[in-house]
């Protein structure tokens, strides 16, 4: 136990770490976090959110918590996904500033003092922008690049490219996020949407310390779709534009055919044109219906109004949690 823990005047900083099958790195992550935090001299708590791990991460977290009173462990009832694990972490964090960091050490804990500096200067959101993506394939890098350019062109918020969920939030930013009820949680969009005083720090992102990424291409694609549909309705309008343009082209083509038939007669019935236009229109229609479906599906998810996540257990040292929320089950 650190001596700083008992200085009630000092503000407390919470570190939120989502954990899903990270047994290989957990201890190292914790040790590095702890030594960095100790050096800052801040009062701190580390909130580990176990997102239904099946590889012994749970047991590891339990033993870390038992030995260290500054650690809070929130065990979710199953794997809900990183966005929900983060939401849970934000709900349980009780610091004046909250830093979200990945468990795999891809976000270097050594940057925390810089983030705290910015916070002390009065910033509410400190976003970490990576300048290099080590250990990632060219395909992943370029698809990420393309996605952010696209999303920012068509959405109503400005989502900084090349950022992850590694960032610092002030207490009022956290309160703002807790107010956002949406089920489809695209966190990067949410962080940008809340506004307040935002700033950026750039850093070099390293490869995972151990284990492997849980984000296959399919999952990344789904995340991209969530991001776009949650923060933009442009695709819906796109369907109408496309329909309008096609209709105009078809009309012009019709006029041209009539004139052609009047002038030259109609020697052969236009089977190829018929086929192409039918296929083309069929494609456009299916696409438009698919788009509607995407939004409808999300509307359906929202309307069910389910809780974001379910907690099976919270482990914390009661004597150490000076500023803990009195309610352990948010919502
Ligand atoms: N994570 C999680 N739930 C999931 C998937 C991932 O809590 O369903 C956590 C994971 O333990 C890690 C962070 O989210 O701390 C980032 O995951 P990962 O390293 O797989 O993503 P990447 O760095 O490749 O974006
Ligand atoms: Mg990672």
Short mmCIF file of C-alpha atoms and ligand atoms in Angstrom, two decimals:
data_model
loop_
_atom_site.label_atom_id
_atom_site.label_comp_id
_atom_site.label_asym_id
_atom_site.label_seq_id
_atom_site.Cartn_x
_atom_site.Cartn_y
_atom_site.Cartn_z
CA UNK A 1 0.00 0.00 0.00
CA UNK A 2 1.36 3.42 -0.87
CA UNK A 3 1.43 6.26 1.58
CA UNK A 4 -0.26 8.56 -0.93
CA UNK A 5 -3.40 6.51 -0.65
CA UNK A 6 -4.30 8.20 2.59
CA UNK A 7 -3.90 11.79 1.59
CA UNK A 8 -7.53 12.78 1.12
CA UNK A 9 -6.71 16.20 -0.31
CA UNK A 10 -4.95 14.79 -3.34
CA UNK A 11 -7.00 14.06 -6.41
CA UNK A 12 -7.28 10.43 -7.41
CA UNK A 13 -6.54 9.21 -10.93
CA UNK A 14 -8.21 6.06 -12.28
CA UNK A 15 -6.66 3.79 -14.86
CA UNK A 16 -9.18 1.65 -16.73
CA UNK A 17 -7.83 -1.51 -18.35
CA UNK A 18 -10.12 -3.77 -20.42
CA UNK A 19 -8.92 -7.36 -20.22
CA UNK A 20 -9.89 -10.21 -22.49
CA UNK A 21 -7.64 -13.27 -22.41
CA UNK A 22 -4.47 -11.37 -21.52
CA UNK A 23 -2.98 -13.76 -18.93
CA UNK A 24 0.40 -13.67 -20.65
CA UNK A 25 0.94 -9.96 -20.14
CA UNK A 26 -1.24 -9.02 -17.19
CA UNK A 27 1.42 -9.13 -14.49
CA UNK A 28 3.85 -7.11 -16.57
CA UNK A 29 1.14 -4.60 -17.43
CA UNK A 30 0.26 -4.18 -13.81
CA UNK A 31 3.87 -3.79 -12.69
CA UNK A 32 4.63 -1.21 -15.35
CA UNK A 33 1.49 0.74 -14.62
CA UNK A 34 2.21 0.67 -10.92
CA UNK A 35 5.79 1.83 -11.18
CA UNK A 36 4.84 4.68 -13.54
CA UNK A 37 1.98 5.76 -11.31
CA UNK A 38 4.11 5.64 -8.20
CA UNK A 39 6.60 8.01 -9.77
CA UNK A 40 3.92 10.56 -10.54
CA UNK A 41 3.15 10.77 -6.84
CA UNK A 42 -0.57 10.81 -7.66
CA UNK A 43 -3.14 8.93 -5.69
CA UNK A 44 -4.41 6.29 -8.07
CA UNK A 45 -6.62 3.27 -8.60
CA UNK A 46 -6.40 0.71 -11.37
CA UNK A 47 -9.74 -0.63 -12.59
CA UNK A 48 -9.35 -3.91 -14.48
CA UNK A 49 -12.48 -4.91 -16.34
CA UNK A 50 -12.44 -8.60 -17.14
CA UNK A 51 -14.47 -9.03 -20.30
CA UNK A 52 -15.27 -12.71 -19.77
CA UNK A 53 -11.71 -14.06 -20.18
CA UNK A 54 -11.28 -17.82 -20.39
CA UNK A 55 -7.52 -18.13 -20.06
CA UNK A 56 -6.93 -17.59 -16.37
CA UNK A 57 -6.82 -13.78 -16.57
CA UNK A 58 -9.63 -13.75 -14.05
CA UNK A 59 -7.71 -15.69 -11.43
CA UNK A 60 -4.65 -13.54 -12.05
CA UNK A 61 -6.67 -10.39 -11.54
CA UNK A 62 -8.13 -11.78 -8.35
CA UNK A 63 -4.69 -12.43 -6.95
CA UNK A 64 -3.40 -9.01 -8.02
CA UNK A 65 -6.38 -7.39 -6.36
CA UNK A 66 -5.92 -9.36 -3.16
CA UNK A 67 -2.35 -8.09 -2.86
CA UNK A 68 -2.91 -4.49 -3.92
CA UNK A 69 -5.63 -2.31 -2.41
CA UNK A 70 -5.37 0.25 -5.25
CA UNK A 71 -6.76 -2.34 -7.66
CA UNK A 72 -10.44 -2.70 -8.46
CA UNK A 73 -11.54 -5.68 -10.52
CA UNK A 74 -14.87 -5.66 -12.32
CA UNK A 75 -15.83 -9.09 -13.66
CA UNK A 76 -18.36 -9.00 -16.49
CA UNK A 77 -20.75 -11.90 -16.83
CA UNK A 78 -19.50 -12.81 -20.32
CA UNK A 79 -17.54 -11.33 -23.23
CA UNK A 80 -19.32 -8.13 -24.19
CA UNK A 81 -16.60 -6.59 -26.35
CA UNK A 82 -14.03 -3.92 -25.67
CA UNK A 83 -16.38 -0.98 -26.08
CA UNK A 84 -18.61 -2.32 -23.32
CA UNK A 85 -15.70 -3.26 -21.10
CA UNK A 86 -14.54 0.35 -21.37
CA UNK A 87 -18.03 1.61 -20.59
CA UNK A 88 -18.08 -0.55 -17.47
CA UNK A 89 -14.65 0.73 -16.50
CA UNK A 90 -15.78 4.35 -16.85
CA UNK A 91 -18.84 3.63 -14.72
CA UNK A 92 -16.79 2.15 -11.90
CA UNK A 93 -13.83 4.54 -12.03
CA UNK A 94 -14.05 7.18 -9.35
CA UNK A 95 -10.98 9.30 -10.05
CA UNK A 96 -10.87 12.98 -10.99
CA UNK A 97 -9.25 11.85 -14.21
CA UNK A 98 -9.63 8.53 -15.98
CA UNK A 99 -7.05 7.04 -18.33
CA UNK A 100 -8.04 4.14 -20.57
CA UNK A 101 -5.22 1.87 -21.62
CA UNK A 102 -5.01 -1.53 -23.36
CA UNK A 103 -3.85 -4.51 -21.36
CA UNK A 104 -1.42 -5.68 -24.06
CA UNK A 105 1.11 -2.88 -23.46
CA UNK A 106 0.67 -1.49 -26.97
CA UNK A 107 -0.10 1.80 -25.30
CA UNK A 108 3.04 2.61 -23.28
CA UNK A 109 2.18 3.39 -19.64
CA UNK A 110 5.26 5.62 -19.58
CA UNK A 111 3.21 8.31 -21.34
CA UNK A 112 0.84 8.66 -18.42
CA UNK A 113 2.79 11.50 -16.74
CA UNK A 114 2.55 13.54 -19.97
CA UNK A 115 -1.19 12.93 -20.10
CA UNK A 116 -1.58 14.02 -16.51
CA UNK A 117 0.38 17.21 -17.30
CA UNK A 118 -2.12 18.10 -19.99
CA UNK A 119 -4.98 17.36 -17.63
CA UNK A 120 -3.47 19.64 -15.01
CA UNK A 121 -3.27 22.33 -17.68
CA UNK A 122 -7.04 22.07 -17.87
CA UNK A 123 -7.75 19.74 -20.77
CA UNK A 124 -10.73 17.38 -20.52
CA UNK A 125 -9.83 14.90 -23.22
CA UNK A 126 -6.23 13.99 -24.00
CA UNK A 127 -6.14 11.85 -27.12
CA UNK A 128 -3.09 9.81 -27.96
CA UNK A 129 -2.28 9.80 -31.65
CA UNK A 130 0.08 7.13 -32.90
CA UNK A 131 2.60 8.04 -35.56
CA UNK A 132 3.69 4.51 -36.37
CA UNK A 133 1.88 1.22 -36.34
CA UNK A 134 4.59 -1.32 -35.74
CA UNK A 135 3.81 -4.96 -36.29
CA UNK A 136 0.71 -4.32 -38.34
CA UNK A 137 0.26 -5.36 -41.93
CA UNK A 138 0.14 -2.87 -44.79
CA UNK A 139 -3.43 -3.99 -45.50
CA UNK A 140 -4.56 -3.19 -41.96
CA UNK A 141 -2.79 0.16 -42.00
CA UNK A 142 -4.24 1.26 -45.29
CA UNK A 143 -7.75 0.07 -44.48
CA UNK A 144 -7.61 2.02 -41.22
CA UNK A 145 -6.42 5.10 -43.10
CA UNK A 146 -9.22 4.82 -45.63
CA UNK A 147 -11.86 4.28 -42.97
CA UNK A 148 -11.00 7.41 -40.98
CA UNK A 149 -10.83 9.61 -44.06
CA UNK A 150 -14.24 8.32 -45.14
CA UNK A 151 -15.85 8.57 -41.71
CA UNK A 152 -14.71 12.14 -41.20
CA UNK A 153 -15.96 13.19 -44.60
CA UNK A 154 -19.47 11.96 -43.94
CA UNK A 155 -20.03 12.22 -40.18
CA UNK A 156 -21.05 15.15 -38.04
CA UNK A 157 -18.19 14.79 -35.55
CA UNK A 158 -14.48 15.09 -36.13
CA UNK A 159 -12.91 11.79 -35.18
CA UNK A 160 -9.13 12.08 -35.09
CA UNK A 161 -7.45 9.42 -37.27
CA UNK A 162 -4.74 7.13 -35.93
CA UNK A 163 -6.06 7.16 -32.40
CA UNK A 164 -7.15 4.23 -30.31
CA UNK A 165 -9.00 4.18 -27.04
CA UNK A 166 -5.83 5.20 -25.20
CA UNK A 167 -6.78 8.55 -23.72
CA UNK A 168 -7.39 10.59 -20.62
CA UNK A 169 -10.80 11.92 -19.64
CA UNK A 170 -11.54 14.48 -16.96
CA UNK A 171 -14.30 13.88 -14.43
CA UNK A 172 -16.78 16.01 -16.35
CA UNK A 173 -15.99 14.25 -19.61
CA UNK A 174 -16.62 10.93 -17.88
CA UNK A 175 -19.92 12.23 -16.52
CA UNK A 176 -20.89 13.28 -20.04
CA UNK A 177 -20.13 9.82 -21.40
CA UNK A 178 -22.11 8.14 -18.65
CA UNK A 179 -25.11 10.12 -19.88
CA UNK A 180 -24.92 8.66 -23.36
CA UNK A 181 -27.45 5.86 -23.49
CA UNK A 182 -26.67 4.28 -26.84
CA UNK A 183 -26.20 0.52 -27.03
CA UNK A 184 -24.15 0.54 -30.21
CA UNK A 185 -21.13 2.16 -28.65
CA UNK A 186 -18.54 3.46 -31.00
CA UNK A 187 -16.26 4.89 -28.33
CA UNK A 188 -13.98 6.96 -30.55
CA UNK A 189 -17.02 8.74 -31.92
CA UNK A 190 -18.41 9.24 -28.44
CA UNK A 191 -15.16 10.75 -27.16
CA UNK A 192 -15.16 13.20 -30.04
CA UNK A 193 -18.87 13.97 -29.74
CA UNK A 194 -18.74 15.19 -26.13
CA UNK A 195 -16.55 18.17 -26.99
CA UNK A 196 -14.92 20.06 -24.07
CA UNK A 197 -11.26 21.00 -24.17
CA UNK A 198 -9.49 18.38 -26.26
CA UNK A 199 -5.83 18.00 -27.05
CA UNK A 200 -3.48 15.45 -28.57
CA UNK A 201 -0.17 13.83 -27.78
CA UNK A 202 1.65 11.83 -30.46
CA UNK A 203 3.52 8.63 -29.72
CA UNK A 204 4.91 5.54 -31.39
CA UNK A 205 2.75 2.50 -31.04
CA UNK A 206 4.60 -0.76 -30.52
CA UNK A 207 3.44 -4.29 -31.24
CA UNK A 208 1.67 -6.41 -28.67
CA UNK A 209 3.89 -7.61 -25.83
CA UNK A 210 2.38 -11.11 -26.05
CA UNK A 211 -0.74 -12.94 -27.14
CA UNK A 212 -2.54 -12.01 -30.31
CA UNK A 213 -5.07 -9.44 -31.43
CA UNK A 214 -8.74 -10.28 -31.07
CA UNK A 215 -9.69 -8.14 -34.01
CA UNK A 216 -10.01 -10.12 -37.20
CA UNK A 217 -10.93 -8.32 -40.40
CA UNK A 218 -14.59 -9.20 -40.03
CA UNK A 219 -14.68 -7.68 -36.58
CA UNK A 220 -12.88 -4.55 -37.76
CA UNK A 221 -15.35 -4.25 -40.62
CA UNK A 222 -18.25 -4.49 -38.18
CA UNK A 223 -16.65 -1.83 -36.00
CA UNK A 224 -16.25 0.40 -39.05
CA UNK A 225 -19.93 -0.07 -39.93
CA UNK A 226 -20.92 0.75 -36.35
CA UNK A 227 -18.80 3.87 -36.46
CA UNK A 228 -20.31 5.10 -39.68
CA UNK A 229 -23.93 4.30 -38.89
CA UNK A 230 -23.72 5.65 -35.34
CA UNK A 231 -22.37 9.03 -36.35
CA UNK A 232 -23.63 9.64 -39.86
CA UNK A 233 -26.83 9.33 -41.83
CA UNK A 234 -25.08 10.13 -45.11
CA UNK A 235 -25.30 6.49 -46.34
CA UNK A 236 -29.10 6.70 -46.05
CA UNK A 237 -29.09 9.79 -48.22
CA UNK A 238 -26.62 8.11 -50.55
CA UNK A 239 -29.28 5.54 -51.38
CA UNK A 240 -31.70 8.28 -52.36
CA UNK A 241 -29.07 10.09 -54.43
CA UNK A 242 -28.18 6.89 -56.22
CA UNK A 243 -31.83 6.13 -56.90
CA UNK A 244 -32.39 9.66 -58.18
CA UNK A 245 -29.38 9.58 -60.49
CA UNK A 246 -30.34 6.16 -61.84
CA UNK A 247 -33.89 7.31 -62.48
CA UNK A 248 -32.64 10.40 -64.35
CA UNK A 249 -30.28 8.32 -66.47
CA UNK A 250 -33.07 5.83 -67.22
CA UNK A 251 -35.34 8.68 -68.25
CA UNK A 252 -32.75 10.17 -70.58
CA UNK A 253 -32.12 6.77 -72.03
CA UNK A 254 -35.87 6.29 -72.56
CA UNK A 255 -36.16 9.57 -74.46
CA UNK A 256 -33.20 8.65 -76.61
CA UNK A 257 -34.70 5.21 -77.42
CA UNK A 258 -38.02 6.75 -78.45
CA UNK A 259 -36.32 9.22 -80.77
CA UNK A 260 -34.10 6.49 -82.18
CA UNK A 261 -37.12 4.23 -82.85
CA UNK A 262 -39.02 7.09 -84.52
CA UNK A 263 -36.11 7.99 -86.78
CA UNK A 264 -34.61 4.57 -87.62
CA UNK A 265 -37.35 2.16 -86.67
CA UNK A 266 -36.76 -0.76 -84.32
CA UNK A 267 -35.15 -3.68 -86.17
CA UNK A 268 -34.34 -5.86 -83.08
CA UNK A 269 -35.82 -5.78 -79.59
CA UNK A 270 -33.12 -4.57 -77.15
CA UNK A 271 -32.53 -7.67 -75.07
CA UNK A 272 -29.00 -6.72 -73.85
CA UNK A 273 -30.10 -3.27 -72.70
CA UNK A 274 -33.04 -4.82 -70.93
CA UNK A 275 -30.83 -7.25 -69.08
CA UNK A 276 -28.21 -4.70 -68.06
CA UNK A 277 -30.69 -2.14 -66.85
CA UNK A 278 -32.62 -4.77 -64.90
CA UNK A 279 -29.51 -6.12 -63.24
CA UNK A 280 -28.22 -2.66 -62.48
CA UNK A 281 -31.47 -1.52 -60.92
CA UNK A 282 -31.76 -4.77 -58.97
CA UNK A 283 -28.29 -4.15 -57.54
CA UNK A 284 -29.03 -0.59 -56.59
CA UNK A 285 -32.27 -1.63 -54.93
CA UNK A 286 -30.66 -4.38 -52.92
CA UNK A 287 -27.95 -2.00 -51.79
CA UNK A 288 -30.47 0.57 -50.68
CA UNK A 289 -32.50 -2.03 -48.82
CA UNK A 290 -29.34 -3.33 -47.18
CA UNK A 291 -28.50 0.16 -45.99
CA UNK A 292 -31.95 0.62 -44.54
CA UNK A 293 -31.50 -2.72 -42.83
CA UNK A 294 -28.25 -1.59 -41.22
CA UNK A 295 -29.91 1.40 -39.64
CA UNK A 296 -33.07 -0.51 -38.78
CA UNK A 297 -31.00 -3.21 -37.07
CA UNK A 298 -29.30 -0.63 -34.93
CA UNK A 299 -32.60 1.03 -34.12
CA UNK A 300 -33.82 -2.38 -33.02
CA UNK A 301 -30.81 -2.85 -30.75
CA UNK A 302 -31.31 0.58 -29.20
CA UNK A 303 -35.03 0.13 -28.71
CA UNK A 304 -34.59 -3.03 -26.67
CA UNK A 305 -32.94 -0.82 -24.09
CA UNK A 306 -30.88 -3.56 -22.57
CA UNK A 307 -28.14 -2.76 -20.09
CA UNK A 308 -24.75 -2.21 -21.72
CA UNK A 309 -23.13 -5.00 -19.76
CA UNK A 310 -23.75 -7.22 -16.76
CA UNK A 311 -21.40 -7.43 -13.83
CA UNK A 312 -20.96 -10.73 -12.08
CA UNK A 313 -18.66 -9.50 -9.35
CA UNK A 314 -16.71 -6.44 -8.20
CA UNK A 315 -13.57 -6.96 -6.18
CA UNK A 316 -12.24 -3.99 -4.29
CA UNK A 317 -10.62 -3.08 -1.07
CA UNK A 318 -13.34 -1.22 0.83
CA UNK A 319 -10.94 0.64 3.13
CA UNK A 320 -8.96 1.99 0.19
CA UNK A 321 -11.85 3.19 -1.93
CA UNK A 322 -12.24 6.61 -0.36
CA UNK A 323 -14.19 8.17 -3.20
CA UNK A 324 -15.95 5.05 -4.45
CA UNK A 325 -19.46 5.38 -5.78
CA UNK A 326 -22.02 4.15 -3.27
CA UNK A 327 -23.83 2.22 -5.96
CA UNK A 328 -21.87 -0.72 -7.32
CA UNK A 329 -24.34 -1.61 -10.03
CA UNK A 330 -24.65 1.29 -12.46
CA UNK A 331 -27.99 1.82 -14.25
N1 LIG B 1 -10.53 -6.51 -25.32
C1 LIG B 1 -11.68 -6.64 -24.53
N2 LIG B 1 -12.74 -7.33 -25.04
C2 LIG B 1 -12.73 -7.90 -26.30
C3 LIG B 1 -11.57 -7.72 -27.09
C4 LIG B 1 -10.50 -7.02 -26.57
O1 LIG B 1 -11.74 -6.15 -23.42
O2 LIG B 1 -13.72 -8.53 -26.67
C5 LIG B 1 -9.37 -5.77 -24.77
C6 LIG B 1 -8.05 -6.50 -24.83
O3 LIG B 1 -7.84 -7.30 -23.69
C7 LIG B 1 -7.04 -5.37 -24.89
C8 LIG B 1 -7.79 -4.30 -25.66
O4 LIG B 1 -9.18 -4.62 -25.55
O5 LIG B 1 -6.73 -4.87 -23.60
C9 LIG B 1 -7.35 -4.21 -27.10
O6 LIG B 1 -7.52 -5.46 -27.73
P1 LIG B 1 -6.55 -5.95 -28.90
O7 LIG B 1 -5.14 -5.78 -28.47
O8 LIG B 1 -6.98 -7.32 -29.26
O9 LIG B 1 -6.90 -4.92 -30.05
P2 LIG B 1 -5.89 -4.12 -31.01
O10 LIG B 1 -4.76 -3.61 -30.15
O11 LIG B 1 -5.43 -5.10 -32.01
O12 LIG B 1 -6.71 -3.01 -31.56
MG1 LIG B 2 -3.65 -4.51 -28.95
#
